Coordinates of C-alpha atoms in Angstrom, one line a residue:
X1 CA -10.4 23.6 26.5
X2 CA -7.4 24.8 27.8
X3 CA -4.1 22.9 27.5
X4 CA -2.5 21.6 30.7
X5 CA 0.2 24.6 30.6
X6 CA -1.9 27.3 29.7
X7 CA -4.4 26.9 33.1
X8 CA -1.6 27.2 35.2
X9 CA -0.6 30.4 33.3
X10 CA -4.1 31.6 33.9
X11 CA -3.3 30.9 37.9
X12 CA -0.2 32.9 37.6
X13 CA -1.8 35.8 36.1
X14 CA -4.9 36.0 38.7
X15 CA -2.2 35.7 41.4
X16 CA -0.2 38.5 39.9
X17 CA -3.1 40.5 39.8
X18 CA -4.5 39.6 43.2
X19 CA -0.9 40.1 44.6
X20 CA -0.9 43.6 43.2
X21 CA -4.3 44.7 44.5
X22 CA -3.8 43.2 47.9
X23 CA -0.3 44.5 48.5
X24 CA -1.5 48.2 47.3
X25 CA -3.9 47.9 50.2
X26 CA -1.8 46.7 52.6
X27 CA 0.9 49.3 51.5
X28 CA -1.6 52.0 51.7
X29 CA -2.5 51.3 55.3
X30 CA 0.9 51.5 56.5
X31 CA 1.6 54.8 54.2
X32 CA -1.5 56.9 55.4
X33 CA -0.1 58.6 58.4
X34 CA 3.2 59.8 55.9
X35 CA 0.1 60.6 53.0
X36 CA -1.8 62.7 55.7
X37 CA 1.3 64.7 56.8
X38 CA 2.5 65.1 53.2
X39 CA -1.0 66.3 51.5
X40 CA -2.3 67.9 54.8
X41 CA -5.0 65.2 55.3
X42 CA -7.9 65.2 58.0
X43 CA -9.1 62.3 59.5
X44 CA -12.0 62.1 57.2
X45 CA -9.5 62.6 54.2
X46 CA -7.8 59.3 55.7
X47 CA -10.9 57.5 55.5
X48 CA -12.0 58.3 52.2
X49 CA -8.4 57.4 50.8
X50 CA -9.5 53.8 51.6
X51 CA -13.3 54.3 51.1
X52 CA -13.1 55.9 47.4
X53 CA -11.5 52.8 46.1
X54 CA -13.6 50.2 48.1
X55 CA -16.8 52.3 47.0
X56 CA -15.9 52.0 43.3
X57 CA -15.0 48.9 43.5
X58 CA -18.1 47.6 45.1
X59 CA -20.2 49.6 42.9
X60 CA -18.7 48.4 39.6
X61 CA -18.0 44.8 40.5
X62 CA -21.6 43.8 39.4
X63 CA -21.2 45.5 36.1
X64 CA -17.8 44.4 35.6
X65 CA -19.1 40.5 36.0
X66 CA -21.8 41.2 33.7
X67 CA -19.5 42.9 31.0
X68 CA -17.1 39.9 31.3
X69 CA -19.9 37.0 30.9
X70 CA -21.0 39.2 27.8
X71 CA -17.6 40.4 26.1
X72 CA -15.0 37.6 27.4
X73 CA -13.4 37.5 30.7
X74 CA -10.0 37.9 29.8
X75 CA -10.5 40.8 28.0
X76 CA -12.3 43.0 31.1
X77 CA -9.2 41.4 33.0
X78 CA -7.1 42.8 30.7
X79 CA -8.9 46.2 31.1
X80 CA -9.1 46.4 34.7
X81 CA -4.8 45.7 34.9
X82 CA -4.4 48.5 32.6
X83 CA -6.6 51.1 34.4
X84 CA -5.3 50.0 37.6
X85 CA -2.0 50.4 36.6
X86 CA -2.7 53.9 35.1
X87 CA -4.3 55.1 38.1
X88 CA -1.4 54.1 40.2
X89 CA 0.6 56.4 38.5
X90 CA -1.8 59.2 38.9
X91 CA -2.1 58.2 42.8
X92 CA 1.5 58.6 42.8
X93 CA 1.5 62.1 41.3
X94 CA -1.3 63.3 43.5
X95 CA -0.8 66.9 44.9
X96 CA -3.8 67.0 47.2
X97 CA -6.4 64.7 49.1
X98 CA -9.1 65.3 46.4
X99 CA -6.7 64.3 43.5
X100 CA -5.9 61.2 45.8
X101 CA -9.1 60.4 46.1
X102 CA -10.5 60.6 42.7
X103 CA -7.5 58.6 41.7
X104 CA -8.2 55.9 44.2
X105 CA -11.7 55.8 42.7
X106 CA -10.2 54.7 39.4
X107 CA -8.0 52.3 40.9
X108 CA -11.3 50.8 42.3
X109 CA -13.1 50.8 38.8
X110 CA -9.9 49.1 37.4
X111 CA -9.8 46.7 40.5
X112 CA -13.6 46.0 39.9
X113 CA -12.8 44.4 36.4
X114 CA -9.9 42.3 38.2
X115 CA -11.7 41.0 41.0
X116 CA -15.0 40.3 39.0
X117 CA -13.0 38.0 36.6
X118 CA -10.4 36.7 39.0
X119 CA -12.2 33.4 40.2
X120 CA -14.3 33.0 37.2
X121 CA -11.1 32.7 35.2
X122 CA -9.8 30.3 37.9
X123 CA -13.4 28.3 38.1
X124 CA -13.1 28.0 34.1
X125 CA -9.6 26.6 34.3
X126 CA -9.7 24.1 37.1
X127 CA -12.2 21.5 38.0
X128 CA -12.2 18.9 40.4
X129 CA -9.6 18.2 43.1
X130 CA -7.3 20.8 41.2
X131 CA -9.8 23.6 41.8
X132 CA -9.2 23.4 45.4
X133 CA -5.3 23.4 45.0
X134 CA -5.8 26.7 42.3
X135 CA -8.1 28.0 45.2
X136 CA -5.6 27.3 47.8
X137 CA -2.5 29.1 45.7
X138 CA -4.4 31.8 45.4
X139 CA -5.4 32.1 49.0
X140 CA -1.6 31.9 49.5
X141 CA -1.2 34.7 47.2
X142 CA -3.4 36.7 49.6
X143 CA -1.5 35.7 52.5
X144 CA 2.0 36.5 50.9
X145 CA 0.7 39.8 49.9
X146 CA -0.6 40.6 53.5
X147 CA 2.5 39.1 54.8
X148 CA 4.9 41.5 52.9
X149 CA 2.6 44.5 52.1
X150 CA 3.1 46.3 55.5
X151 CA 7.1 45.5 55.3
X152 CA 7.4 46.8 51.3
X153 CA 5.1 49.5 52.3
X154 CA 7.0 50.5 55.5
X155 CA 10.3 50.4 53.8
X156 CA 9.4 52.2 50.7
X157 CA 7.7 55.1 53.0
X158 CA 10.3 55.2 55.1
X159 CA 13.3 55.2 52.9
X160 CA 12.2 56.5 49.7
X161 CA 8.6 58.2 49.8
X162 CA 4.9 57.2 50.1
X163 CA 4.4 57.7 46.1
X164 CA 6.4 55.2 45.6
X165 CA 4.0 52.5 46.7
X166 CA 1.7 53.5 43.8
X167 CA 4.5 53.5 41.2
X168 CA 5.5 49.7 41.9
X169 CA 2.0 48.6 40.8
X170 CA 3.3 49.9 36.9
X171 CA 5.6 47.2 36.4
X172 CA 3.8 44.4 38.0
X173 CA 0.3 45.3 35.9
X174 CA 2.3 45.3 32.7
X175 CA 3.9 41.9 33.5
X176 CA 0.3 40.8 34.3
X177 CA -1.0 42.2 31.0
X178 CA 1.6 40.1 28.9
X179 CA 1.0 37.0 30.5
X180 CA -2.9 37.5 30.1
X181 CA -2.5 38.2 26.7
X182 CA -0.4 35.6 25.5
X183 CA -1.1 32.9 27.8
X184 CA -4.7 32.9 29.3
X185 CA -7.7 31.5 27.1
X186 CA -10.8 33.7 26.5
X187 CA -14.1 32.5 28.2
X188 CA -17.5 34.1 28.5
X189 CA -21.3 33.3 28.8
X190 CA -23.1 32.4 25.7
X191 CA -26.3 33.6 27.3
X192 CA -25.0 36.8 28.8
X193 CA -27.4 40.0 28.7
X194 CA -26.5 43.7 28.1
X195 CA -25.5 46.2 31.2
X196 CA -28.3 46.6 33.7
X197 CA -28.0 50.4 34.0
X198 CA -31.0 50.8 36.4
X199 CA -29.5 48.4 38.7
X200 CA -25.9 49.9 38.4
X201 CA -27.5 53.3 38.9
X202 CA -29.6 52.7 42.0
X203 CA -27.1 50.5 43.8
X204 CA -23.9 52.6 43.4
X205 CA -26.0 55.8 44.2
X206 CA -27.3 54.2 47.3
X207 CA -24.1 52.8 48.6
X208 CA -22.3 56.4 48.0
X209 CA -25.2 58.3 49.8
X210 CA -24.9 55.5 52.8
X211 CA -21.1 55.8 53.3
X212 CA -21.1 59.5 52.6
X213 CA -23.4 60.1 55.7
X214 CA -21.5 57.8 57.6
X215 CA -18.2 59.3 57.0
X216 CA -19.5 62.9 57.3
X217 CA -22.2 62.4 60.1
X218 CA -20.0 63.6 63.0
X219 CA -18.6 66.7 61.1
X220 CA -21.6 67.9 59.3
X221 CA -24.1 67.0 62.1
X222 CA -26.6 64.1 61.9
X223 CA -29.7 66.2 61.8
X224 CA -28.1 68.2 59.1
X225 CA -30.0 68.7 55.6
X226 CA -27.1 67.1 53.8
X227 CA -26.9 64.0 56.2
X228 CA -30.8 63.3 56.3
X229 CA -31.1 63.6 52.7
X230 CA -28.1 61.1 52.2
X231 CA -29.7 58.7 54.5
X232 CA -33.1 59.0 53.0
X233 CA -31.7 58.4 49.5
X234 CA -29.9 55.3 50.6
X235 CA -33.3 53.9 52.0
X236 CA -34.7 54.6 49.0
X237 CA -32.4 53.6 46.4
X238 CA -31.0 50.4 48.1
X239 CA -34.3 48.7 48.3
X240 CA -34.9 50.3 45.0
X241 CA -32.1 48.3 43.8
X242 CA -33.5 44.6 44.9
X243 CA -37.1 45.7 43.3
X244 CA -35.0 46.4 39.8
X245 CA -33.4 43.4 39.9
X246 CA -36.2 41.3 41.1
X247 CA -38.2 42.4 37.9
X248 CA -35.0 41.7 35.5
X249 CA -34.8 38.8 32.9
X250 CA -31.1 38.6 33.4
X251 CA -30.3 40.9 36.2
X252 CA -26.5 41.8 37.2
X253 CA -27.3 40.8 40.6
X254 CA -28.9 37.6 40.5
X255 CA -31.4 37.3 43.5
X256 CA -32.3 33.7 42.8
X257 CA -28.6 32.8 43.9
X258 CA -29.8 33.6 47.5
X259 CA -32.4 31.1 47.3
X260 CA -29.4 28.6 48.0
X261 CA -28.3 29.1 52.1
X262 CA -24.4 28.3 51.1
X263 CA -24.3 31.4 48.7
X264 CA -26.1 33.7 51.1
X265 CA -24.1 32.6 54.1
X266 CA -21.0 32.7 52.1
X267 CA -21.9 36.7 51.2
X268 CA -22.7 37.4 54.7
X269 CA -19.7 36.0 56.2
X270 CA -17.5 37.5 53.3
X271 CA -19.0 40.8 54.4
X272 CA -18.6 40.4 58.2
X273 CA -14.8 39.3 57.6
X274 CA -14.3 42.8 55.7
X275 CA -16.3 45.1 57.9
X276 CA -14.5 43.6 60.9
X277 CA -10.9 42.9 60.4
X278 CA -10.0 44.5 57.1
X279 CA -11.9 47.6 58.5
X280 CA -9.9 47.6 61.6
X281 CA -6.5 47.9 59.7
X282 CA -7.0 51.8 59.6
X283 CA -7.6 52.3 63.0
X284 CA -4.6 49.5 63.9
X285 CA -2.3 51.7 62.0
X286 CA -3.3 54.9 63.4
X287 CA -2.7 53.4 66.8
X288 CA 0.7 51.9 66.0
X289 CA 2.1 54.7 64.0
X290 CA 0.7 57.8 65.4
X291 CA -0.2 56.8 69.3
X292 CA 2.9 54.6 69.8
X293 CA 5.2 56.7 67.5
X294 CA 6.6 53.8 65.4
X295 CA 7.7 54.6 62.0
X296 CA 5.8 53.0 58.8
X297 CA 8.6 50.0 58.6
X298 CA 8.8 49.6 62.4
X299 CA 4.9 49.3 62.1
X300 CA 5.2 46.9 59.2
X301 CA 7.2 44.7 61.1
X302 CA 4.8 44.7 63.8
X303 CA 1.9 43.5 61.5
X304 CA 4.0 40.6 60.4
X305 CA 2.5 38.0 63.3
X306 CA -0.8 38.2 61.6
X307 CA 0.4 38.2 58.0
X308 CA 2.5 35.0 58.4
X309 CA 0.2 33.0 60.1
X310 CA -2.5 34.1 57.7
X311 CA -0.2 32.9 55.0
X312 CA 0.5 29.8 56.3
X313 CA -2.8 28.8 57.5
X314 CA -4.3 30.1 53.8
X315 CA -1.9 27.8 52.1
X316 CA -3.7 24.9 53.8
X317 CA -7.1 25.8 53.9
X318 CA -7.4 25.5 49.9
X319 CA -6.5 21.6 50.2
X320 CA -8.7 21.0 53.2
X321 CA -12.0 22.5 51.4
X322 CA -11.9 19.2 49.3
X323 CA -12.0 17.3 52.4
X324 CA -13.8 19.1 55.3
X325 CA -17.2 20.7 55.5
X326 CA -17.4 24.1 54.1
X327 CA -19.2 25.4 56.8
X328 CA -16.9 24.1 59.6
X329 CA -13.9 26.0 57.8
X330 CA -15.9 29.3 57.6
X331 CA -17.1 28.9 61.0
X332 CA -13.8 28.2 62.3
X333 CA -12.2 31.1 60.6
X334 CA -14.8 33.8 61.6
X335 CA -14.8 32.7 64.9
X336 CA -10.8 32.7 65.2
X337 CA -11.1 36.2 63.5
X338 CA -13.6 37.5 66.1
X339 CA -11.6 36.2 69.2
X340 CA -8.4 37.7 67.9
X341 CA -10.0 41.2 67.6
X342 CA -11.6 40.7 71.3
X343 CA -8.2 39.9 72.6
X344 CA -6.7 43.1 71.0
X345 CA -8.7 44.9 73.4
X346 CA -8.0 46.2 76.8
X347 CA -5.7 48.6 75.8
X348 CA -4.8 51.9 78.0
X349 CA -2.2 54.7 78.1
X350 CA 0.7 52.7 78.9
X351 CA 0.3 49.5 76.5
X352 CA 2.6 48.4 74.1
X353 CA 2.2 46.9 70.9
X354 CA 2.8 43.5 72.1
X355 CA -0.6 44.0 74.0
X356 CA -2.0 43.0 70.5
X357 CA -0.1 40.2 69.7
X358 CA -2.0 37.5 70.9
X359 CA -5.1 39.0 68.9
X360 CA -2.7 39.4 65.7
X361 CA -1.8 35.5 65.8
X362 CA -5.7 34.4 66.4
X363 CA -6.8 36.7 64.0
X364 CA -4.1 36.0 61.5
X365 CA -5.2 32.5 61.5
X366 CA -8.9 33.2 61.1
X367 CA -8.4 35.3 57.7
X368 CA -6.2 32.8 56.6
X369 CA -8.8 29.8 56.9
X370 CA -11.9 32.1 55.9
X371 CA -10.5 33.9 52.9
X372 CA -9.9 30.8 50.3
X373 CA -13.0 28.8 51.8
X374 CA -15.4 31.8 51.0
X375 CA -14.1 32.2 47.5
X376 CA -14.5 28.6 46.6
X377 CA -17.7 28.6 48.1
X378 CA -19.0 31.7 46.0
X379 CA -18.0 30.1 42.6
X380 CA -18.9 26.4 43.6
X381 CA -22.7 27.0 44.1
X382 CA -23.2 28.2 40.3
X383 CA -22.6 26.5 37.2
X384 CA -19.2 27.6 35.5
X385 CA -20.8 30.0 32.9
X386 CA -22.3 31.7 36.1
X387 CA -18.9 31.9 37.7
X388 CA -18.6 35.6 36.9
X389 CA -22.1 36.5 38.3
X390 CA -21.4 34.8 41.3
X391 CA -17.7 36.2 42.0
X392 CA -18.9 39.8 41.3
X393 CA -21.5 39.2 44.0
X394 CA -19.1 37.7 46.6
X395 CA -16.4 40.7 45.7
X396 CA -19.3 43.3 46.3
X397 CA -20.3 42.2 49.8
X398 CA -16.5 41.9 50.4
X399 CA -15.6 45.6 49.3
X400 CA -19.3 46.7 50.5
X401 CA -18.1 45.5 53.9
X402 CA -14.9 47.3 53.9
X403 CA -16.5 50.3 52.8
X404 CA -19.4 50.6 55.1
X405 CA -17.1 49.1 57.8
X406 CA -14.7 51.7 58.0
X407 CA -17.4 54.3 57.6
X408 CA -19.5 52.8 60.2
X409 CA -16.5 52.4 62.5
X410 CA -15.1 55.8 61.9
X411 CA -18.6 57.3 62.9
X412 CA -18.6 55.4 66.2
X413 CA -14.8 56.1 66.5
X414 CA -14.6 60.0 66.0
X415 CA -17.5 60.3 68.4
X416 CA -16.1 58.1 71.3
X417 CA -12.7 59.5 71.0
X418 CA -14.0 63.0 71.5
X419 CA -16.2 61.8 74.5
X420 CA -13.3 59.6 76.1
X421 CA -10.7 62.4 75.6
X422 CA -12.7 65.1 77.2
X423 CA -13.5 62.8 79.8
X424 CA -9.9 61.7 80.6
X425 CA -9.3 65.4 80.9
X426 CA -11.9 65.6 83.4
X427 CA -9.8 66.4 86.7
X428 CA -7.4 68.7 84.7
X429 CA -7.7 72.5 85.5
X430 CA -10.8 74.4 83.8
X431 CA -8.5 76.1 81.3
X432 CA -6.9 72.8 80.3
X433 CA -10.5 71.3 79.9
X434 CA -11.4 74.3 77.6
X435 CA -8.4 73.8 75.4
X436 CA -9.1 70.1 74.9
X437 CA -12.8 70.9 74.4
X438 CA -11.9 73.1 71.4
X439 CA -9.9 70.2 69.7
X440 CA -11.9 69.2 66.6
X441 CA -13.3 65.7 67.0
X442 CA -11.2 64.8 63.6
X443 CA -7.9 65.7 65.3
X444 CA -8.7 63.4 68.3
X445 CA -9.3 60.4 66.5
X446 CA -6.1 60.6 64.7
X447 CA -4.0 58.7 67.5
X448 CA -1.5 61.5 67.7
X449 CA -0.7 62.9 71.2
X450 CA 1.3 65.8 69.9
X451 CA -1.4 68.5 70.5
X452 CA -1.2 67.7 74.2
X453 CA 2.4 67.6 74.8
X454 CA 2.4 71.4 76.2
X455 CA 0.3 70.1 78.9
X456 CA 1.7 68.5 82.0
X457 CA 0.6 64.8 81.6
X458 CA -1.6 65.6 78.7
X459 CA -0.1 62.9 76.4
X460 CA -0.8 60.4 78.8
X461 CA -4.6 61.5 79.8
X462 CA -5.2 61.7 75.5
X463 CA -4.1 58.0 75.1
X464 CA -6.3 57.0 77.9
X465 CA -9.3 58.4 76.0
X466 CA -7.9 57.2 72.8
X467 CA -7.3 53.7 73.6
X468 CA -10.7 53.4 75.5
X469 CA -12.5 54.6 72.1
X470 CA -10.3 52.1 70.4
X471 CA -11.1 49.1 72.8
X472 CA -14.9 49.9 72.1
X473 CA -14.3 49.4 68.3
X474 CA -12.6 46.0 69.0
X475 CA -15.6 44.8 70.6
X476 CA -17.8 45.8 67.8
X477 CA -15.6 44.6 65.2
X478 CA -15.2 41.1 67.0
X479 CA -19.0 40.7 67.5
X480 CA -19.5 41.5 63.9
X481 CA -16.8 38.5 63.1
X482 CA -18.7 36.2 65.2
X483 CA -21.8 37.0 63.9
X484 CA -20.5 36.2 60.5
X485 CA -19.2 32.9 62.0
X486 CA -22.6 31.9 63.3
X487 CA -24.4 33.0 59.8
X488 CA -21.8 31.1 57.7
X489 CA -22.0 28.0 59.7
X490 CA -25.8 27.8 59.6
X491 CA -26.3 28.7 56.2
X492 CA -23.5 26.8 54.1
X493 CA -24.4 23.4 53.1
X494 CA -22.5 20.8 50.9
X495 CA -25.5 20.0 49.2
X496 CA -26.1 23.3 47.7
X497 CA -22.7 23.3 45.6
X498 CA -23.0 22.3 41.9
X499 CA -20.8 19.5 42.0
X500 CA -22.5 16.7 44.2
X501 CA -21.1 16.0 47.6
X502 CA -18.6 13.2 47.5
X503 CA -17.7 13.8 44.0
X504 CA -13.8 14.6 43.2
X505 CA -12.9 17.7 44.2
X506 CA -16.0 18.7 45.7
X507 CA -16.4 20.2 48.8
X508 CA -17.2 17.8 51.7
X509 CA -20.8 17.5 52.7
X510 CA -22.1 19.3 56.1

């Protein structure tokens, strides 16, 4: 058993790693327009900067969790820290979109090892009421990283260079490795099996084919041979993954966990949260920086209301989870997120960033409430020895939500932007309409009115079309979050948790 002091060092190491991972995500969002200009990236390239990371992370989370149970959670955690730090250096040295995407994929592999073990390390170190406190601090760390990420990213991108956002991970990673090596105790599952290669191949290949088809569908044509082949492959491989796992004695994706409605509800709610709010950050960034013309630092400041509210609420939500029903916290958190996204809609060509303010505040409260509660639920319905599996599945749903959310929203958005921008120029002279029709849809989806400045009133007409497309995304993402709220509230039950309802530190019964 860990000594009292060492378990708090475990919390410190996990929080530092979580801070580094999420800081990197929020920093990258703000830096995307500068990265695009520096590396001459297209709209699709920008999607892959995020999705290359999320895809590799989602594809390998389950394998990392199984390896952690087998070889030791601390060991895999440290390997992940080292790989994430090294690949961050490669990101900073990237000279092309392809090189950056490859480095981001390596970051995702390191992130998978860290994500899959973080909550398992906390679950093994803390019990009872202290577990709620630990998850509350972890949730506050998420809020802090979100709070300062856009500011730090904007400051570094604007005053130094976008490469500096990746250099920042190197010293943070080294410090986290030292703490883990010297202070964190090793834990593992004595009954763990080997790597489930069949599950790894079917899941990762199926997920890649799906996301690739969504990202490239507009550009290549939805009826093209490549896109159709990817969709068919995804339709075969993903159900094949479920079939493979159902026949394994010790699967990396334990389907029996979903017999507990609470685990299923938490997984679906985590997917909905990521596919809605977190996937929308890319498109919000394009709007604030490209359409409204704010610098990276100015954009970071305008994300601050969401960040600060999320930070404050997350710090409270961990403690509330020991006294209030989990279903209530998850349902309320996703509802606030959905309402916040809907409030961000209604933009037009004359809107300023304050039109987003009410939605930023409400959605920030929802994210802060849902995040620590979902994390606690994922590991709370299994015995501690299976915490690595549960954490891996929970985080897989989160990252799969981001990857598929960005890809699906991007497919809709690119089509809508092209359609609505062309419609906005319907009253323009025929020569102008012809020029607009020749602009690639990827350019129309970036939010930059610069290609239309030479046309009298062109920038205003372009923004009318662009914001119209963005408003549709707010409706789609808001509905996704609200659907997650309903599923989470309906499925999460206190009696599904390992600790009996009413025991000290157990989640309150629904």
